Coordinates of C-alpha atoms in Angstrom, one line a residue:
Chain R
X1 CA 11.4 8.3 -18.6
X2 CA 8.7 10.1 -20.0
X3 CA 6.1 8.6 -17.3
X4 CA 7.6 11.6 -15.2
X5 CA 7.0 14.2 -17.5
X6 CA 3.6 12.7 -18.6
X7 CA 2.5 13.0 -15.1
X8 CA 4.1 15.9 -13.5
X9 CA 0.7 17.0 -12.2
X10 CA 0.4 13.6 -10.1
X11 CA 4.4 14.6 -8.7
X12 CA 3.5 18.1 -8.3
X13 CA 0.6 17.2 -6.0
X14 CA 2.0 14.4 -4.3
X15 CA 5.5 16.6 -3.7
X16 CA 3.1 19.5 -2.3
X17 CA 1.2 17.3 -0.2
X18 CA 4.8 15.6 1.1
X19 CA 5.8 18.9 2.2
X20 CA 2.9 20.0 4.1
X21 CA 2.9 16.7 5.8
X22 CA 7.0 17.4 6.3
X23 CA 6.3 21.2 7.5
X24 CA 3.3 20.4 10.0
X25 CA 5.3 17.6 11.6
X26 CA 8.4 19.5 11.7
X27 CA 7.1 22.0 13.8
X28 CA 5.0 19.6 15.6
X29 CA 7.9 17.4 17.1
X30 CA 10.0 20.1 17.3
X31 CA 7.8 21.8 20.3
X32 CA 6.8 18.5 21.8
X33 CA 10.2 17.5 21.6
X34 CA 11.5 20.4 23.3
X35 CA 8.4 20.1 26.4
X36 CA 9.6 16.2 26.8
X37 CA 13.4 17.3 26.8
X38 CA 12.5 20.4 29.1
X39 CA 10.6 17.1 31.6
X40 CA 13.6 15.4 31.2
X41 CA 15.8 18.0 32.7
X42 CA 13.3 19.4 35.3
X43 CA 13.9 19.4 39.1
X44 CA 10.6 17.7 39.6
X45 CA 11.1 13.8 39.6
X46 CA 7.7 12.5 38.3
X47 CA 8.1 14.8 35.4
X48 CA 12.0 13.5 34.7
X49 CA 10.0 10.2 35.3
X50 CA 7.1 10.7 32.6
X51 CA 10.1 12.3 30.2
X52 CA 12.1 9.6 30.2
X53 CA 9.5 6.7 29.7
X54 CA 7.8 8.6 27.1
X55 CA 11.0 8.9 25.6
X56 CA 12.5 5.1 25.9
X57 CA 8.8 3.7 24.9
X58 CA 8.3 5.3 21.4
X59 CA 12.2 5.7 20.6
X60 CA 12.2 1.8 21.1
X61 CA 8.7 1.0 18.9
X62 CA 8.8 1.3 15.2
X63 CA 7.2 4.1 13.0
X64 CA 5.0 1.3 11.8
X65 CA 3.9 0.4 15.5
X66 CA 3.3 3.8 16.6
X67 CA 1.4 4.3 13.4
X68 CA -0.9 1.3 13.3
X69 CA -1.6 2.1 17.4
X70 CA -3.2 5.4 16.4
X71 CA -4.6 4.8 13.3
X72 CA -6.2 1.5 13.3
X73 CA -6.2 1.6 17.5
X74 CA -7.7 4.7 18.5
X75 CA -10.8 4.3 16.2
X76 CA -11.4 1.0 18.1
X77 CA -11.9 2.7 21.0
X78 CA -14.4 5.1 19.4
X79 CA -12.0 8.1 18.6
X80 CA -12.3 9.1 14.9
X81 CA -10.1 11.4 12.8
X82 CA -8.8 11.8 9.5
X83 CA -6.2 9.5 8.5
X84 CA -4.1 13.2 8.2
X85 CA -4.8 13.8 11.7
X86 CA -3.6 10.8 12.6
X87 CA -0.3 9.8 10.4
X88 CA 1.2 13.5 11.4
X89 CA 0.0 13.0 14.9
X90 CA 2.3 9.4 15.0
X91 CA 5.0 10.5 13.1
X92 CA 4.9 13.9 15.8
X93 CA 4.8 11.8 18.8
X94 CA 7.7 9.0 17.2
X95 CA 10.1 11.6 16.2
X96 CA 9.7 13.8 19.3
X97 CA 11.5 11.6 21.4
X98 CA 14.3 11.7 18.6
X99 CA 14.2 15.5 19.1
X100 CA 14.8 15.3 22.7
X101 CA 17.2 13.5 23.2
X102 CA 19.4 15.6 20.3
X103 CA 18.2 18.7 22.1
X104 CA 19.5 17.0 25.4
X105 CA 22.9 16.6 24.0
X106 CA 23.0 20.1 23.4
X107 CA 21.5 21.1 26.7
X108 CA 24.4 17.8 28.2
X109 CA 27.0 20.5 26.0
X110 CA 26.2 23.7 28.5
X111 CA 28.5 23.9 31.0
X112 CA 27.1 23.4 34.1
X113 CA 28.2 26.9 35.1
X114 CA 26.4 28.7 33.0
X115 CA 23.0 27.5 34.9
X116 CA 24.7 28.0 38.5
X117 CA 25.6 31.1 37.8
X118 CA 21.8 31.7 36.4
X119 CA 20.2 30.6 39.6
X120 CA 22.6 32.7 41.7
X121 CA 21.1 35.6 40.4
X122 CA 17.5 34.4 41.2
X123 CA 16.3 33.2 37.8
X124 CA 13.5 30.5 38.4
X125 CA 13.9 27.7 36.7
X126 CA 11.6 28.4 33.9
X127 CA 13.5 31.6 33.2
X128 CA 16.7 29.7 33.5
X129 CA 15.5 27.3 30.7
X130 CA 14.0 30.8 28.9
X131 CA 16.9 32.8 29.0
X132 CA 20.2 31.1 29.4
X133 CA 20.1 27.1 28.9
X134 CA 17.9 26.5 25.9
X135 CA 19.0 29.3 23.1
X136 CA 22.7 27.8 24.2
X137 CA 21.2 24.2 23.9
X138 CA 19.2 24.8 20.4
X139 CA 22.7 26.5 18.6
X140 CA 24.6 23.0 19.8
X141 CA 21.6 21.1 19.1
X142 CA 21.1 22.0 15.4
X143 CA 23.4 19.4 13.8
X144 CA 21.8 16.5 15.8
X145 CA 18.3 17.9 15.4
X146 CA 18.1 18.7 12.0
X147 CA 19.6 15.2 10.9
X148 CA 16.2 14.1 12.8
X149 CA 14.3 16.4 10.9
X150 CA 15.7 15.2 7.8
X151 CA 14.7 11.6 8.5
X152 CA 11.3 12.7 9.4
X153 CA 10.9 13.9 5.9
X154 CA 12.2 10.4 4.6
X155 CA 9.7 8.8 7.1
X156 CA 7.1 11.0 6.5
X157 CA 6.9 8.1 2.7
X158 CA 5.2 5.7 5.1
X159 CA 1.9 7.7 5.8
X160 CA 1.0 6.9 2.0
X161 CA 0.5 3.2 3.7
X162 CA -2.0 4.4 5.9
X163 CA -5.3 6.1 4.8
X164 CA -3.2 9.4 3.8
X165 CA -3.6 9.5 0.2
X166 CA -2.1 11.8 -2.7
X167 CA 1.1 12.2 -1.0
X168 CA 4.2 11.3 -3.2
X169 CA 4.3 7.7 -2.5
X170 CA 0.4 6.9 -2.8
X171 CA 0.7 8.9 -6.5
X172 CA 3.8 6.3 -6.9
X173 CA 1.2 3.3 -5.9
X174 CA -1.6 5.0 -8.2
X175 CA 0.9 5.1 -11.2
X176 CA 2.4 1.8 -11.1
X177 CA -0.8 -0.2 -9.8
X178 CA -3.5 1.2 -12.4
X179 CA -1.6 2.7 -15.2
X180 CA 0.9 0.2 -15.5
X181 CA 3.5 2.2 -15.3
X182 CA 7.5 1.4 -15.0
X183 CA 7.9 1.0 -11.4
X184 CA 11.7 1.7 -12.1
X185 CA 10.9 5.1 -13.7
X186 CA 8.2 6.7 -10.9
X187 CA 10.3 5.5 -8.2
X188 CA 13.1 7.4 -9.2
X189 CA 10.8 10.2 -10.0
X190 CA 9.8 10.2 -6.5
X191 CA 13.3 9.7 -5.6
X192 CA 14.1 13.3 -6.9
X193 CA 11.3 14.9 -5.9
X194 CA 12.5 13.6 -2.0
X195 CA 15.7 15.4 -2.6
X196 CA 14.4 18.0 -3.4
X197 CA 12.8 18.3 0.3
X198 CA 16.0 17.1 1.9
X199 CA 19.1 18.9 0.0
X200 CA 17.5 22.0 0.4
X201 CA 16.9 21.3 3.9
X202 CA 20.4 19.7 4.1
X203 CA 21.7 23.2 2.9
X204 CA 19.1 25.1 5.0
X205 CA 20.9 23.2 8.2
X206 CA 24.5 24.1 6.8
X207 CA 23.9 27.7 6.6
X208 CA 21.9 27.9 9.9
X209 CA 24.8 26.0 12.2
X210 CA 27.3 28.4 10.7
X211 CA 25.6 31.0 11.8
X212 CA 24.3 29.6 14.7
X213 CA 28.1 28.5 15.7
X214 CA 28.4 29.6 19.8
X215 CA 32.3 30.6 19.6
X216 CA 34.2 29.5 22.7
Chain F
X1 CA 25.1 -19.2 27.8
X2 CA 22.4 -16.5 27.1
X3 CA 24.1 -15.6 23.4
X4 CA 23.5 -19.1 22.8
X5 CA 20.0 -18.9 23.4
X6 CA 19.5 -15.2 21.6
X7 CA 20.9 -17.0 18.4
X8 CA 18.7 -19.6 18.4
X9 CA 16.0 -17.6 18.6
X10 CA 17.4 -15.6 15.6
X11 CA 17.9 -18.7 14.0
X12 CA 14.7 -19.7 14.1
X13 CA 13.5 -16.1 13.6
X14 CA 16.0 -16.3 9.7
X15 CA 14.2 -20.1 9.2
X16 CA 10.6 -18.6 9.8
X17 CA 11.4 -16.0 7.0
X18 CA 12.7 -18.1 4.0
X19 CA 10.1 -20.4 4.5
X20 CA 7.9 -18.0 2.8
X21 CA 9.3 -17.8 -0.2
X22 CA 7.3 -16.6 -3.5
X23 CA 6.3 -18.8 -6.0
X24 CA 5.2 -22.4 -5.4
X25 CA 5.1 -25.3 -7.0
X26 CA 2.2 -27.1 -7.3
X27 CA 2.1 -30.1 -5.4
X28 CA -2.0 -31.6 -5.5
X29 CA -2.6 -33.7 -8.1
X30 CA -6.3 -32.0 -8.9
X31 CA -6.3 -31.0 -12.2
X32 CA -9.8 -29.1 -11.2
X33 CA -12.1 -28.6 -13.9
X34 CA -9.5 -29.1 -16.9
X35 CA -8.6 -32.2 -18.1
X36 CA -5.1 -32.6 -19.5
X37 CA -5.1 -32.6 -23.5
X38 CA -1.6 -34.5 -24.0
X39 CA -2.1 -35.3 -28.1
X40 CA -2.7 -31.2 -29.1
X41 CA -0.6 -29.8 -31.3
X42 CA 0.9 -26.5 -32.5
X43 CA 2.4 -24.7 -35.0
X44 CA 6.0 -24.8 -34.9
X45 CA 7.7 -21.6 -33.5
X46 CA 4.8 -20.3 -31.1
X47 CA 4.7 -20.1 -27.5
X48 CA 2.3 -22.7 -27.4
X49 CA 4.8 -25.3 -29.0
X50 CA 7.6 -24.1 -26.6
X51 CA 5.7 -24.6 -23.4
X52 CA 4.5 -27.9 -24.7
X53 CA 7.9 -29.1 -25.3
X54 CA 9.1 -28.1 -21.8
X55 CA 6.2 -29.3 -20.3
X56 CA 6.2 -26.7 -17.8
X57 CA 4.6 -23.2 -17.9
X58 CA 5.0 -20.3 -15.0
X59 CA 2.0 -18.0 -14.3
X60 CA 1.7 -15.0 -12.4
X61 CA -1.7 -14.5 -10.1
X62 CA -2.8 -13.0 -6.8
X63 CA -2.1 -14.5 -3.5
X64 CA -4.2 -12.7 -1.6
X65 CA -7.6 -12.3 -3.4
X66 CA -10.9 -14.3 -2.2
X67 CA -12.1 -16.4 -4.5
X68 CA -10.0 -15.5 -7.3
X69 CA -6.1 -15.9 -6.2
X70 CA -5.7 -16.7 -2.7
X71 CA -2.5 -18.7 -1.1
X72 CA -4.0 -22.0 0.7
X73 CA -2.1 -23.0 3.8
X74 CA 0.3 -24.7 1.9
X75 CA 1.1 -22.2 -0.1
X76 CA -0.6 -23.0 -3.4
X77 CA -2.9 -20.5 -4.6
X78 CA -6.5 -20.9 -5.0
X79 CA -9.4 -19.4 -6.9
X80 CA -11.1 -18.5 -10.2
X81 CA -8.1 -16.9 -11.8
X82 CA -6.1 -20.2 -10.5
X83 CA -8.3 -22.4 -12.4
X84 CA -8.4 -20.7 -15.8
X85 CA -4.5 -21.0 -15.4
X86 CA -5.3 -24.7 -15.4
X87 CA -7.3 -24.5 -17.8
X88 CA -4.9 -22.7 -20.3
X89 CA -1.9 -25.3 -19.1
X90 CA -4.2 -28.1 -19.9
X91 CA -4.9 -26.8 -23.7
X92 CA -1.5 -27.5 -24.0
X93 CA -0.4 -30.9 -22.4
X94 CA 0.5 -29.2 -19.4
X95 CA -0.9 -30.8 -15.8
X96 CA -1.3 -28.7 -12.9
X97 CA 1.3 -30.1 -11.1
X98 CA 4.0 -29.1 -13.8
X99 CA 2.2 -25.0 -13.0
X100 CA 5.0 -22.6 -11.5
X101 CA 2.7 -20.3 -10.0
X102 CA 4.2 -16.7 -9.0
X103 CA 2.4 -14.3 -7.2
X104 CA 2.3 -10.9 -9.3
X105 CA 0.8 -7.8 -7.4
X106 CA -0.7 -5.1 -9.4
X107 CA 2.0 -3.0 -9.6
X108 CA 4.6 -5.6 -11.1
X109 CA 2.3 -7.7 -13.5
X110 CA 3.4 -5.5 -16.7
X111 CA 7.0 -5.9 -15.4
X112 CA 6.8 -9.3 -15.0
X113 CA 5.3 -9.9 -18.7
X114 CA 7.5 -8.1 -20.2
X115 CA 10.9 -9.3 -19.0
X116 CA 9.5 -12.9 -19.8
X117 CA 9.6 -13.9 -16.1
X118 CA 6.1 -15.6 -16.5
X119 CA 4.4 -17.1 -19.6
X120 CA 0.8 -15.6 -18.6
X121 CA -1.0 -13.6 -15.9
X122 CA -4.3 -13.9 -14.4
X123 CA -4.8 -11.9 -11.2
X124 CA -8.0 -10.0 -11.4
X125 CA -6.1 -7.9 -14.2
X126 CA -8.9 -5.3 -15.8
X127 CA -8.1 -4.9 -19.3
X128 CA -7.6 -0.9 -20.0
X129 CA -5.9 1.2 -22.9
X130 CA -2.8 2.4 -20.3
X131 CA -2.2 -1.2 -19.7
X132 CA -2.2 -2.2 -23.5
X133 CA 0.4 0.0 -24.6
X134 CA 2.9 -2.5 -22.6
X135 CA 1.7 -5.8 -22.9
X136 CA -1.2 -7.9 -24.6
X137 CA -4.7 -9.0 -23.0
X138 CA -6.4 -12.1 -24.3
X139 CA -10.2 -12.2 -23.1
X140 CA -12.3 -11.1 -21.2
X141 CA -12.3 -14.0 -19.8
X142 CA -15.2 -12.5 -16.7
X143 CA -16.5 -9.1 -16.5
X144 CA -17.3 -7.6 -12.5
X145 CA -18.7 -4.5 -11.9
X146 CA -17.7 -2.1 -9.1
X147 CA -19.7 -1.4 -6.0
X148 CA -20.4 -0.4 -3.1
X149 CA -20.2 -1.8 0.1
X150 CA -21.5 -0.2 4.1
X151 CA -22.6 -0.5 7.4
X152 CA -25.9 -2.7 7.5
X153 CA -27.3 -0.1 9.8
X154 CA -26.5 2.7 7.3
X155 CA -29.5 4.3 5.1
X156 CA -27.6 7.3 3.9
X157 CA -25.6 5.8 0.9
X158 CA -27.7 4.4 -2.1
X159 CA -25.0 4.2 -4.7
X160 CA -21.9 6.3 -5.9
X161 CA -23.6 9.6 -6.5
X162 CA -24.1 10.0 -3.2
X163 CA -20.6 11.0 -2.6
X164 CA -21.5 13.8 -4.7
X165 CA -24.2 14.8 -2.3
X166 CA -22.5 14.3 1.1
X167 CA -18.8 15.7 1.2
X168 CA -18.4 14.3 4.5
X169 CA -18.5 10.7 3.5
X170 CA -15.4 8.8 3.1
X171 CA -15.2 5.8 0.6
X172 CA -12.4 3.2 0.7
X173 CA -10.6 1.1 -1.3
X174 CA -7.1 -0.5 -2.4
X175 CA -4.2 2.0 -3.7
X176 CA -3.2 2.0 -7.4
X177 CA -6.5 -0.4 -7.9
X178 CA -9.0 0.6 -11.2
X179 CA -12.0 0.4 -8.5
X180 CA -9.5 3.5 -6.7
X181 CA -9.4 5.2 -10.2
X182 CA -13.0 5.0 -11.4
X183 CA -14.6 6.3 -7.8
X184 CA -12.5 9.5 -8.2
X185 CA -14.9 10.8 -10.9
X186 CA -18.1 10.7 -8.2
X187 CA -16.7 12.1 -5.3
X188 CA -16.9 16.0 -4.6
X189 CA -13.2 16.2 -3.6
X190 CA -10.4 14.1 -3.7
X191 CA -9.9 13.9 0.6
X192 CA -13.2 11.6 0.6
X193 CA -11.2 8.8 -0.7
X194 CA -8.9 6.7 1.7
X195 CA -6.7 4.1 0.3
X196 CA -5.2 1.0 2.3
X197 CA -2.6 -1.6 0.6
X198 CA -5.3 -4.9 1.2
X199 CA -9.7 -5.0 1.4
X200 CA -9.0 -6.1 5.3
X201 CA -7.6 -3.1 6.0
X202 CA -10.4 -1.3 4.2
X203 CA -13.1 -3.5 6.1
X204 CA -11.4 -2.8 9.4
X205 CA -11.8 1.0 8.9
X206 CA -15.5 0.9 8.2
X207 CA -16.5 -1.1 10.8
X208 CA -14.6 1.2 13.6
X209 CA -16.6 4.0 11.2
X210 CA -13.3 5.7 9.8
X211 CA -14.7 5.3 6.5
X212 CA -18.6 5.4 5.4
X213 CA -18.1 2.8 2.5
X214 CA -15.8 0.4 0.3
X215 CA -16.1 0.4 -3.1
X216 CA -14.4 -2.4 -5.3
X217 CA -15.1 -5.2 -7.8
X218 CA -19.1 -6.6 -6.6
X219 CA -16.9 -10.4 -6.4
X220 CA -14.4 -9.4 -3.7
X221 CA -17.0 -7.1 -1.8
X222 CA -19.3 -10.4 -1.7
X223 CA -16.7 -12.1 -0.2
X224 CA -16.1 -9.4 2.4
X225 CA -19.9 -9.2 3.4
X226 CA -20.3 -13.1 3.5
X227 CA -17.4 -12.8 5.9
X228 CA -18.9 -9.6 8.4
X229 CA -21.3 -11.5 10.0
X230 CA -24.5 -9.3 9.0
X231 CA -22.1 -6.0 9.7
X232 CA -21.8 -4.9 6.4
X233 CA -24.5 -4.7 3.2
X234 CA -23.8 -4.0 -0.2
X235 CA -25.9 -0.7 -1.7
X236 CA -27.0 0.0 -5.7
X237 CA -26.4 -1.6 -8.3
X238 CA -22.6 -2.2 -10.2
X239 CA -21.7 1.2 -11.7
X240 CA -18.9 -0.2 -13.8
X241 CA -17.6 -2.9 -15.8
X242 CA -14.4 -4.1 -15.4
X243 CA -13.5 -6.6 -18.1
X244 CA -10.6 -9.4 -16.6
X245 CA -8.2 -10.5 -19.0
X246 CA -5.5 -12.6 -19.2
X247 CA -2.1 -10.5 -19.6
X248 CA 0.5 -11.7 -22.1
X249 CA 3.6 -10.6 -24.2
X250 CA 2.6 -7.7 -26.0
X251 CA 2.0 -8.5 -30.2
X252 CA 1.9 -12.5 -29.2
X253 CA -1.8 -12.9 -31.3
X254 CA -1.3 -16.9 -31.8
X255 CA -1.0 -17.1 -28.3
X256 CA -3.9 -15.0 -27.4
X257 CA -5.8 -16.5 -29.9
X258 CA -5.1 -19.6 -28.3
X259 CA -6.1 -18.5 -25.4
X260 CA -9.3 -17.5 -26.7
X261 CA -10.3 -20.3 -28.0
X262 CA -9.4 -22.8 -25.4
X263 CA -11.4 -20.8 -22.6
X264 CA -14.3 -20.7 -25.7
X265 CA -14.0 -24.5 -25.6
X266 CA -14.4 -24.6 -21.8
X267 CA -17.1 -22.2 -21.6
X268 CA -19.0 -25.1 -23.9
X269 CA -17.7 -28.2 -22.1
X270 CA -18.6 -27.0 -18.8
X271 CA -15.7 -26.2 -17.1
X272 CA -15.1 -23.0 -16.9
X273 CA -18.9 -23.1 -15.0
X274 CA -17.2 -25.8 -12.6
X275 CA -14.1 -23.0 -12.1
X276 CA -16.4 -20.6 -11.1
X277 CA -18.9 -22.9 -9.1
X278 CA -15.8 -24.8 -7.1
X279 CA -14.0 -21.1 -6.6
X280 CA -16.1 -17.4 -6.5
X281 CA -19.1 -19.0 -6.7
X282 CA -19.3 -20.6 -3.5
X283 CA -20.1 -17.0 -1.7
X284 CA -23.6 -16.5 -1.2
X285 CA -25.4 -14.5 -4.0
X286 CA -22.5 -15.0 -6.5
X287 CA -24.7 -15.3 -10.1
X288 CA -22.2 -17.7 -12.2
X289 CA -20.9 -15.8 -15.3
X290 CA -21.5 -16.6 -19.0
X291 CA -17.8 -16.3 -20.9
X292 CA -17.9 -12.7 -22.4
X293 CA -17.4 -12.1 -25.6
X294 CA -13.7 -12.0 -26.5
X295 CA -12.2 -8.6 -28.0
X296 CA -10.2 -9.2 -31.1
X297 CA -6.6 -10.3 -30.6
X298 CA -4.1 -7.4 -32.1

């Protein structure tokens, strides 16, 4: 076991990396995913329309789809960006969709009243969605959303695999590949240094839906 | 009616899968460049007296490296390392047909060693001090050098120092490899290098001009350029040495020495020239290899 302690710098670096990757993306498909579920609820049709293909397109392709598209597609057509840019712009646009439709759920939760009764007293729409529908929606939502979020940061292993390098899993490849390391021993190294992204994020989500909690 | 047809294509979707297992048997009967010694013998007790009596050795090697350990289309690996595993076998009575071969990727070949799952591994393995606290080298059997690779219409790179120079370049190579490891120390920060799990990947990303250059052993960049069609060049001469051994049970000296002096026997009869000529050395500018030196067994 002493391959973790030998090489805590490696885990240190590759754990801060992680969560920068985790904390850009979270915020990241957290607004995107709320514009796509605000399309998807909107009066105007061809918006609904764009919401929901966006939404059934990438929810239906794999991470590793989306990812190859945009980092081994884009350049072909002449765009170049970091291999960063580009893993935390897939892994945005693939779990946005997941975001939406949680956040949907919650907005599906509102009753119906509640934006009838905003609209009889001449909120626009935008205000509706400002004011009275969304704050509702996100305090339902945050169960369903934050499991999301917590399989984003589990996801977020697979940009190691393309270009993104120094992030837990690429120090995992680095260790066993070169050094000749145990496998068995860094990968539960980096097993631990997951959880300790997700149980504090697990606990995070706890204390915010209890506070959170709309009581009916 | 439609289930029906949804589980056939399943079916045949499961067949597709297990049909590409891992290790192979070897099915050709060409021995290569080794010719079968069936009247050596051994002391009793060592690993070379076991694998003679069974008849049958297993060894670990790459499946997906040019020239040295590449799977053929029916599955048997190919190459260099492939050969001097023939070569070994044949030391001790042992044809190729009666080879288990099993492909070991980087990561695992010190596993694999160690639990006794194969007898010996070649696959490109660059003997280093991290390694040898686990397991045993016998060799080198070949010594590359790294280098680097670019664009053919590129003029700013002349060698590894230039990294230094430019922190805007990016340089590319396989994760967890040595190559990976040794470029680190000429680069002005650590974002200039991008890693990919395979060479292809690596190729791919300098042609669309993600990356500037790919850095890795001069053999497998040869291979790479002879395969670009003019896109790619290599640049400066090899910056490092990177001794290949063969990787067995740690402390096993009568083996290694065995080992040692078989491929000392094959570098004088020839063959191990004809295991580079039939394999590496048929990409354009390969220089065939003298057999190095061999480090003392411990």
């Amino acid at each position: 076991m002493n391959v973790i302690t030998d090489n805590l710098d490696l885990f240190f670096q590759g754990f801060a990396k992680t969560l920068g990757i985790c904390i850009i993306c979270m915020i990241g498909s957290l607004i995107l995913g709320t514009l796509v579920a605000a399309c998807r609820i909107s009066p105007v049709a061809p918006l609904r329309g764009v919401g929901s293909l966006y939404v059934n397109f990438v929810r239906n392709c794999p991470l590793t789809v989306v990812l190859f598209f945009i980092a081994f597609g884009l350049p072909e057509i002449g765009i170049n960006q970091s291999y960063y840019v580009f893993g935390c712009t897939a892994l945005i646009i693939y779990t946005a969709a997941f975001v939406c439709e949680a956040l949907r759920s919650g907005i599906n939760a509102i009753p119906t009243g509640q934006a009838e009764a905003a609209r009889a007293i001449g909120l626009t729409f935008g205000q509706n969605l400002r004011e009275v529908v969304l704050p509702q929606a996100f305090r339902t939502a945050i169960p369903p959303v934050g499991s999301v979020i917590i399989a984003m940061f589990k996801n977020s292993a697979i940009l190691g695999a393309f270009g993104v390098g120094g992030d837990l899993l690429g120090n995992a490849i680095l260790l066993t590949s070169s050094r000749g390391q145990d496998p068995t021993a860094v990968y539960l190294g980096i097993g631990f240094f997951f959880l300790m992204i997700t149980i504090p994020a697990g606990l995070l989500l706890q204390f915010l839906e209890r506070k959170a909690a709309i009581l009916r | 009616m439609r289930t029906a047809r949804i589980a056939a294509v399943v079916a045949a979707g499961v067949l597709a899968l297990t049909a590409c297992g891992g290790g192979s048997d070897s099915d050709d009967g060409d021995t290569g460049a080794a010719a079968v010694n069936s009247d050596a013998t051994f002391e009793a007790g060592t690993t070379m007296e076991t694998l003679q009596k069974a008849g049958k050795i297993t060894i670990g090697t790459k499946f997906d490296q040019p020239g040295f350990g590449e799977e053929n289309l029916s599955g048997i690996p190919e190459g260099f390392d492939v050969e001097i595993g023939k070569i070994l076998a044949a030391g001790m009575g042992i044809s190729a047909d009666n080879i288990k071969w099993v492909e070991t990727p980087s990561a695992v070949r010190e596993n694999v060693i160690e639990d006794g799952d194969v007898d010996l591994v070649a696959a490109t393995y660059t003997i280093n001090d991290e390694r040898k606290e686990r397991i045993s080298f016998a060799g080198p059997y070949y010594v590359a050098g790294q280098q680097i690779m670019v664009r053919n219409d590129d003029s700013t790179i002349t060698g590894p120092d230039s990294f230094k120079e430019n922190a805007d370049l990016k340089v590319c190579s396989v994760a967890g490899s040595t190559p990976a490891d040794n470029i680190g120390e000429y680069l002005a920060n650590k974002s200039q290098l991008v890693t990919f799990d395979l060479y292809s990947k690596c190729a791919d990303a300098l042609r669309t001009k993600q990356v500037d250059a790919v850095t890795t052993d001069n053999v497998i960049l040869l291979g790479l350029v002879g395969d670009s069609d003019g896109a790619f060049k290599m640049v400066g001469d090899t910056f490092t040495e990177e001794p290949y051994g063969i990787g067995l049970k740690k402390g096993d000296t009568a083996f290694c020495e065995y080992i040692v002096d078989t491929l000392k026997k094959a570098s004088e009869d020839g063959s191990y020239e004809k295991a580079w000529t039939e394999t590496a050395g048929k990409v354009e500018g390969a220089q065939t290899p003298t057999l190095p030196t061999a480090d003392a067994c411990a």
